[in-house]
Every structure is written in C-alpha cells, then in structure tokens.
Coordinates of C-alpha atoms in Angstrom, one line a residue:
Chain W
M41 CA 25.5 191.9 -142.6
D42 CA 22.1 191.4 -144.6
D43 CA 19.2 190.8 -142.7
P44 CA 21.1 189.6 -139.3
L45 CA 19.6 187.9 -136.5
V46 CA 19.9 190.2 -133.5
I47 CA 19.7 189.0 -130.0
A48 CA 20.6 191.3 -126.9
G49 CA 22.4 193.7 -129.3
R50 CA 24.6 191.1 -131.0
E51 CA 24.2 190.3 -134.8
F52 CA 24.4 186.8 -136.2
G53 CA 24.8 186.1 -139.7
S54 CA 22.9 182.6 -139.5
R55 CA 19.3 181.9 -138.2
V56 CA 20.4 178.5 -137.3
I57 CA 21.2 177.7 -133.9
M58 CA 22.9 174.3 -133.4
G59 CA 22.6 171.8 -130.2
T60 CA 25.6 169.2 -129.9
G61 CA 24.0 166.4 -128.5
G62 CA 23.3 163.0 -130.1
A63 CA 26.6 163.6 -132.7
A64 CA 28.3 160.1 -133.3
N65 CA 31.9 161.9 -132.9
L66 CA 33.5 165.1 -133.0
S67 CA 34.3 164.9 -136.6
A68 CA 30.9 164.2 -137.7
L69 CA 29.7 167.1 -135.6
E70 CA 32.2 169.6 -136.9
R71 CA 30.9 168.7 -140.6
A72 CA 27.5 169.1 -139.5
L73 CA 28.2 172.4 -138.0
L74 CA 29.9 174.0 -140.8
A75 CA 27.3 172.6 -143.2
S76 CA 24.8 174.4 -141.1
G77 CA 26.5 177.6 -141.3
T78 CA 25.7 178.3 -137.5
E79 CA 27.3 181.1 -135.6
L80 CA 26.0 180.0 -132.3
T81 CA 25.8 176.5 -131.0
T82 CA 24.8 175.3 -127.3
V83 CA 26.6 173.1 -125.0
A84 CA 25.7 171.3 -121.6
M85 CA 27.4 171.2 -118.3
R86 CA 28.2 168.1 -116.7
R87 CA 30.6 167.1 -114.0
A88 CA 34.1 167.0 -115.1
D89 CA 35.8 163.5 -114.4
L90 CA 39.5 162.5 -114.5
G91 CA 40.9 162.9 -118.1
G92 CA 39.4 166.4 -119.1
G93 CA 36.8 167.6 -121.1
S94 CA 35.0 166.3 -124.2
G95 CA 36.6 168.2 -126.7
V96 CA 33.6 170.2 -128.0
L97 CA 34.9 173.4 -126.3
E98 CA 38.0 173.3 -128.5
L99 CA 36.2 172.5 -131.5
L100 CA 33.7 175.1 -131.4
N101 CA 36.9 177.6 -130.7
R102 CA 38.7 176.4 -133.6
I103 CA 35.9 176.7 -136.0
G104 CA 34.9 180.2 -134.7
I105 CA 31.4 179.3 -133.4
E106 CA 30.1 181.3 -130.2
V107 CA 29.4 178.9 -127.3
L108 CA 26.1 179.1 -125.8
P109 CA 26.0 177.2 -122.4
N110 CA 22.7 175.5 -121.5
T111 CA 21.1 174.2 -118.5
A112 CA 20.0 170.9 -119.9
G113 CA 19.0 168.4 -117.3
C114 CA 18.0 170.7 -114.4
R115 CA 14.8 170.3 -112.9
T116 CA 14.5 173.3 -110.3
A117 CA 15.2 176.9 -110.6
A118 CA 18.1 176.3 -108.1
E119 CA 19.9 173.8 -110.0
A120 CA 19.4 175.9 -113.2
V121 CA 20.8 179.1 -111.7
L122 CA 23.8 177.4 -110.3
T123 CA 24.6 175.7 -113.4
A124 CA 24.1 179.1 -115.4
Q125 CA 26.8 180.4 -112.9
L126 CA 29.2 177.7 -113.2
A127 CA 29.1 177.8 -116.8
R128 CA 29.8 181.7 -116.7
E129 CA 32.8 180.9 -114.6
A130 CA 33.9 178.0 -116.9
L131 CA 33.1 179.3 -120.1
G132 CA 33.5 183.3 -119.7
T133 CA 30.3 184.2 -121.2
H134 CA 27.0 185.4 -119.3
W135 CA 24.8 183.9 -121.9
V136 CA 22.7 180.8 -121.2
K137 CA 20.1 178.7 -122.7
L138 CA 17.8 178.2 -119.9
E139 CA 16.1 174.8 -119.6
V140 CA 14.5 173.8 -116.8
V141 CA 12.5 170.5 -117.5
A142 CA 9.5 168.7 -115.6
D143 CA 10.3 164.8 -116.1
E144 CA 12.1 162.5 -118.2
D145 CA 9.2 161.1 -120.1
T146 CA 8.0 164.6 -121.7
L147 CA 10.9 166.7 -121.2
L148 CA 8.7 169.6 -121.3
P149 CA 9.9 173.1 -119.3
D150 CA 8.3 173.3 -116.0
P151 CA 6.8 176.7 -116.0
V152 CA 6.8 177.6 -112.5
E153 CA 10.5 176.9 -112.1
L154 CA 11.6 178.3 -115.4
L155 CA 10.0 181.8 -114.7
D156 CA 11.8 181.7 -111.2
A157 CA 15.1 180.9 -112.8
A158 CA 14.6 183.3 -115.8
E159 CA 13.8 186.3 -112.7
Q160 CA 16.9 185.1 -110.7
L161 CA 19.4 184.9 -113.9
V162 CA 18.2 188.2 -115.4
D163 CA 18.8 190.1 -112.0
Q164 CA 22.2 188.6 -112.0
G165 CA 23.2 190.0 -115.2
F166 CA 22.8 187.0 -117.6
V167 CA 21.6 187.2 -120.9
V168 CA 18.8 184.5 -121.0
L169 CA 17.4 182.8 -123.9
A170 CA 14.5 180.6 -122.5
Y171 CA 13.3 177.2 -123.7
T172 CA 9.6 177.5 -123.2
N173 CA 6.4 175.7 -123.9
D174 CA 4.5 176.7 -126.7
D175 CA 2.2 178.6 -124.4
P176 CA 1.6 182.5 -125.7
V177 CA 1.2 183.3 -122.1
L178 CA 4.3 182.0 -120.4
A179 CA 6.2 183.3 -123.2
L180 CA 5.1 187.0 -122.7
R181 CA 5.7 186.5 -118.9
L182 CA 9.4 185.3 -119.9
E183 CA 9.9 188.5 -121.9
E184 CA 8.4 190.7 -119.4
T185 CA 11.2 189.2 -116.8
G186 CA 13.7 190.4 -119.2
C187 CA 14.7 187.4 -121.1
A188 CA 16.6 188.3 -124.3
A189 CA 14.9 185.6 -126.6
V190 CA 12.0 183.1 -126.0
M191 CA 12.3 179.7 -127.4
P192 CA 9.2 178.0 -127.7
L193 CA 9.0 174.0 -128.6
G194 CA 7.3 172.9 -131.7
S195 CA 7.1 169.2 -130.1
P196 CA 8.9 167.4 -127.1
I197 CA 12.9 167.1 -127.5
G198 CA 14.2 164.7 -129.6
T199 CA 10.6 163.6 -130.9
G200 CA 10.8 164.9 -134.4
L201 CA 7.3 165.6 -134.5
G202 CA 7.4 169.0 -135.9
I203 CA 5.3 172.0 -134.8
R204 CA 2.2 170.4 -133.3
N205 CA 0.6 173.9 -132.6
P206 CA 1.6 176.2 -135.3
H207 CA -1.2 178.7 -134.2
N208 CA 0.3 179.2 -130.7
I209 CA 3.6 179.7 -132.5
E210 CA 2.2 182.5 -134.4
M211 CA 0.1 183.8 -131.3
I212 CA 3.9 183.9 -129.6
V213 CA 5.4 185.8 -132.5
S214 CA 2.7 188.3 -133.0
R215 CA 3.1 189.7 -129.4
A216 CA 6.8 189.2 -129.1
S217 CA 9.3 192.1 -129.1
V218 CA 12.2 189.8 -128.5
P219 CA 13.6 187.2 -130.7
V220 CA 11.4 184.1 -131.2
V221 CA 13.5 181.0 -131.7
L222 CA 11.6 177.7 -132.3
D223 CA 13.6 175.1 -130.2
A224 CA 12.7 171.1 -130.1
G225 CA 10.6 169.1 -132.1
I226 CA 12.3 169.7 -135.6
G227 CA 12.3 166.6 -137.6
T228 CA 13.3 167.7 -141.2
A229 CA 13.7 170.8 -143.1
S230 CA 10.3 171.4 -143.9
D231 CA 9.6 171.8 -140.2
A232 CA 12.4 174.6 -139.9
A233 CA 11.1 176.3 -143.1
L234 CA 7.5 176.3 -141.5
A235 CA 9.0 177.8 -138.2
M236 CA 10.6 180.5 -140.2
E237 CA 7.3 181.0 -142.3
L238 CA 5.3 181.5 -139.1
G239 CA 7.6 184.3 -138.3
C240 CA 10.2 182.7 -135.9
D241 CA 13.6 184.6 -135.7
A242 CA 15.6 181.5 -135.7
V243 CA 15.4 177.8 -135.0
L244 CA 17.4 175.7 -132.6
L245 CA 18.2 172.3 -133.5
A246 CA 20.6 169.1 -132.8
T247 CA 18.8 165.8 -133.0
A248 CA 17.3 166.2 -136.4
V249 CA 21.0 166.8 -137.8
T250 CA 23.1 164.9 -135.5
R251 CA 21.0 161.6 -135.5
A252 CA 20.2 161.9 -139.3
Q253 CA 21.8 159.2 -141.6
D254 CA 23.6 162.1 -143.4
P255 CA 24.1 164.7 -140.6
A256 CA 26.0 167.0 -142.7
R257 CA 23.5 166.9 -145.8
M258 CA 20.6 167.3 -143.3
A259 CA 22.5 170.4 -141.7
A260 CA 22.9 171.9 -145.2
A261 CA 19.0 171.1 -145.6
M262 CA 18.4 173.1 -142.4
R263 CA 20.4 176.0 -143.5
A264 CA 18.5 176.1 -147.0
A265 CA 15.2 175.5 -145.3
C266 CA 15.4 178.5 -142.6
E267 CA 16.7 180.6 -145.6
G268 CA 13.6 179.9 -147.5
G269 CA 11.3 180.0 -144.9
R270 CA 12.4 183.6 -143.9
L271 CA 12.4 185.0 -147.6
A272 CA 8.7 183.5 -147.7
S273 CA 7.9 185.1 -144.3
Q274 CA 9.2 188.5 -145.4
A275 CA 7.6 188.3 -149.0
G276 CA 4.1 187.7 -147.5
R277 CA 2.1 184.6 -148.5
I278 CA -1.2 184.7 -150.4
P279 CA -4.3 184.4 -148.2
R280 CA -5.8 180.8 -148.1
R281 CA -9.1 180.2 -150.2
F282 CA -11.6 177.7 -150.0
W283 CA -12.4 177.5 -153.7
A284 CA -10.0 177.6 -156.7
Q285 CA -9.2 180.8 -158.3
A286 CA -7.9 180.7 -161.9
S287 CA -4.8 182.6 -162.5
S288 CA -5.7 183.3 -166.1
P289 CA -8.8 185.1 -167.1
G290 CA -11.9 183.3 -168.9
R291 CA -11.5 180.5 -171.5
P292 CA -9.7 180.2 -174.6
M293 CA -12.7 180.1 -176.7
E294 CA -16.0 182.7 -176.5
Q295 CA -19.0 180.2 -175.5
Chain K
M60 CA 38.7 165.2 -93.4
N61 CA 36.1 163.6 -95.6
I62 CA 35.1 165.7 -98.9
T63 CA 32.4 165.0 -101.5
I64 CA 33.5 165.6 -105.1
N65 CA 31.3 165.0 -108.2
G66 CA 29.2 162.6 -105.9
K67 CA 32.1 160.3 -104.6
P68 CA 33.8 160.7 -101.1
H69 CA 37.5 161.8 -100.9
E70 CA 40.0 162.0 -98.2
F71 CA 41.9 165.1 -97.5
A72 CA 44.4 166.2 -94.6
E73 CA 43.2 168.7 -92.1
G74 CA 43.7 172.1 -93.8
A75 CA 43.7 171.3 -97.4
T76 CA 42.2 174.1 -99.3
L77 CA 40.1 173.6 -102.5
A78 CA 43.0 174.2 -104.9
D79 CA 44.8 171.3 -103.0
A80 CA 41.5 169.2 -103.2
L81 CA 41.2 169.8 -106.9
E82 CA 44.9 169.1 -107.6
Q83 CA 44.5 165.7 -106.0
F84 CA 41.3 165.0 -107.7
G85 CA 42.9 165.7 -111.0
A86 CA 40.7 168.7 -112.1
P87 CA 41.6 170.0 -115.7
D88 CA 43.5 173.3 -115.6
R89 CA 40.8 175.0 -118.0
G90 CA 37.5 174.9 -119.1
V91 CA 36.1 173.9 -115.5
A92 CA 34.2 175.9 -112.9
V93 CA 33.5 174.8 -109.4
A94 CA 31.0 175.2 -106.5
V95 CA 31.5 174.4 -102.8
D96 CA 28.1 173.6 -101.0
G97 CA 26.2 175.3 -103.8
T98 CA 28.3 178.3 -104.3
V99 CA 30.5 179.1 -107.0
V100 CA 34.2 179.9 -106.1
S101 CA 36.1 181.6 -108.8
R102 CA 39.4 180.0 -109.9
G103 CA 41.5 183.1 -108.3
S104 CA 40.1 182.2 -104.9
W105 CA 40.9 178.2 -105.0
R106 CA 44.0 178.8 -103.0
A107 CA 42.4 180.8 -100.3
T108 CA 39.4 178.8 -99.7
P109 CA 39.5 176.5 -96.8
L110 CA 37.8 173.4 -96.9
E111 CA 35.7 171.7 -94.0
S112 CA 34.9 168.2 -93.2
G113 CA 31.7 167.4 -95.1
S114 CA 32.0 170.0 -97.8
V115 CA 30.5 169.1 -101.1
I116 CA 32.5 170.2 -104.2
E117 CA 30.9 170.2 -107.8
V118 CA 33.5 170.3 -110.8
L119 CA 31.6 171.2 -114.1
T120 CA 32.7 171.1 -117.6
A121 CA 31.3 171.9 -120.9
V122 CA 30.1 168.6 -123.0
Q123 CA 28.1 167.9 -126.1
G124 CA 24.6 168.0 -125.3
G125 CA 21.4 170.0 -125.5

C-alpha cells in the first residue's frame, strides 16, 4: 500500500474517514461512500426499537468498509464508556470514536468528561480515536492517556465553517506522535485540502457530503482534495513573502 | 414485575430472565447489545441472567450518525 494511513498498527489506503449522519437514504449513502474511497466509516449507537436496525451495518459489511462505532450524543464520561462497551458487544470491534459533547448549541467536546472517558476506555483495552477541541494542550493530554488518534475539530459539528484556527491545528500536528484527524466543520473540498496541507493525517466528515446537493460528487471532491492536500504537504510549500519575487531574472531589454 | 426497556415500562412474570424479556420485547437477533442497570450483559449470558423488579434495560444497535 502506497502511503497508507496507519492507526494503532492498522493500515488504510484512504485518508477519508466518513460519517453516516444526514444521508437522505441508504442508497444515496452507499453511492457517496463508494465515491469517497473511504475504508473506515463511523456509525452511532441508539436504542433498538421493534423492527430491527437501520440497515447501515449491512450496507458497510456488503461494500467492505470497516465500521467505527462512535459515542455521538453522550454528555458524560459514564454514558460514553457504557455506549462504547455496548458498541463493542454489538459490533465486535474494540475501536471507538469517542465523542463527549457539552451542550446542544455548540456540540463542542467537554474536555473534562472527554479526558476521563478516554482514560477509562484505554484502560479497558479500547482503541480510542478522540474527537477533541482544537486545543493543543488537550490534544497532547489525550495522546498521553493512550488515545490511538486525536481528532480536533475545524469548527463546530455541522456548521461547514471550515478550519477556524489553522494555527492551532498546526500546533497539534507538530507535537503529535499519533495520527491527527481533522474532524468536524468541513464544508467543502478546499477545507479538506487545507487540513491535509496543515499536516493532518486524515479527515473525518459527514454532513459536507451527505447534505450536499450531489453527495456522491462532493464525496469524490473530498477524496481528490485529500489526495492533493497530502501531496502538497509532503512536497513542502514555498515560504510566504510580503513582496513579489519575479520568477525570471531581469527585464527583456537592457536599460 | 415491572421492567423498563429502552425507557418504556413492561410487565413480566416473576422469574423471567433477560432472554425472556428480550424475546417478548422483540429485540433483533443480531447487531444489538444489552445493558442491565448500567452493566453490559453479553449475549451468552442472557438466559442465565435473572431480572429483578425495577431493573432498567437498554438495548442498543448501530444507526446512521456521527
């Protein structure tokens, strides 16, 4: 595999991790997932009601995409830990996207509950991918607890406001020794490209694709943007200059 | 005895096990996990898990989201 994404020793050929929320229906989701090239996709856990599941698991199994359960909707460490344990039992994976949010308006991670949940889950043998604020201090603390990846937000979930603090993302990347996944806030392809240019190892997105007018086309755009941004990051961009610098020497005529 | 499953009250005969309750509730055969009073009970233990009146059962499955 050329330039794989490696999380907890596991290789992935795609640097796009997809969410499944917001899709109009399962066939639209399937087209978008296939167009994105993703190999790892997250699902939420909810109460099972009469009539069985939503069919999303069957879809992911059928098209060969690895399932990453998440703890979306959890507000406390206790709730997130129990949800992760139930996901492990239901889905047979000890990987979890840990999400502990503070309130409905911001959906921002609650740092105190998040760190507590991360510690408990790592102790219990989970591979924890932690959704976190764009806080370089908290990101490092999560890594020190044993998280397999840190996933800072670009902006609040579902806003499509892009990366509001690129410098913080660069600081997180520069000190991390686990993969950094830009999670939340991506609105369009240039946001995904920027995340990769800033040095992120992958992006996680859902709404930007599932609620786009043409989800499959936007998924293809995200895939291309990630690949472009990754190449640019590896290529090393030119330094920014204040004044112009001619690319050809002198002038055509001697003065 | 009264048992709460996914937030709703249910009535079961005395001596009912977790497996009995889940069968009566109509829980799907696959892709679900169950917690009783905040503790996960693995599928293999459902038949051997007695219920007490007032127990709170959560039955979760994967859905689109996040």
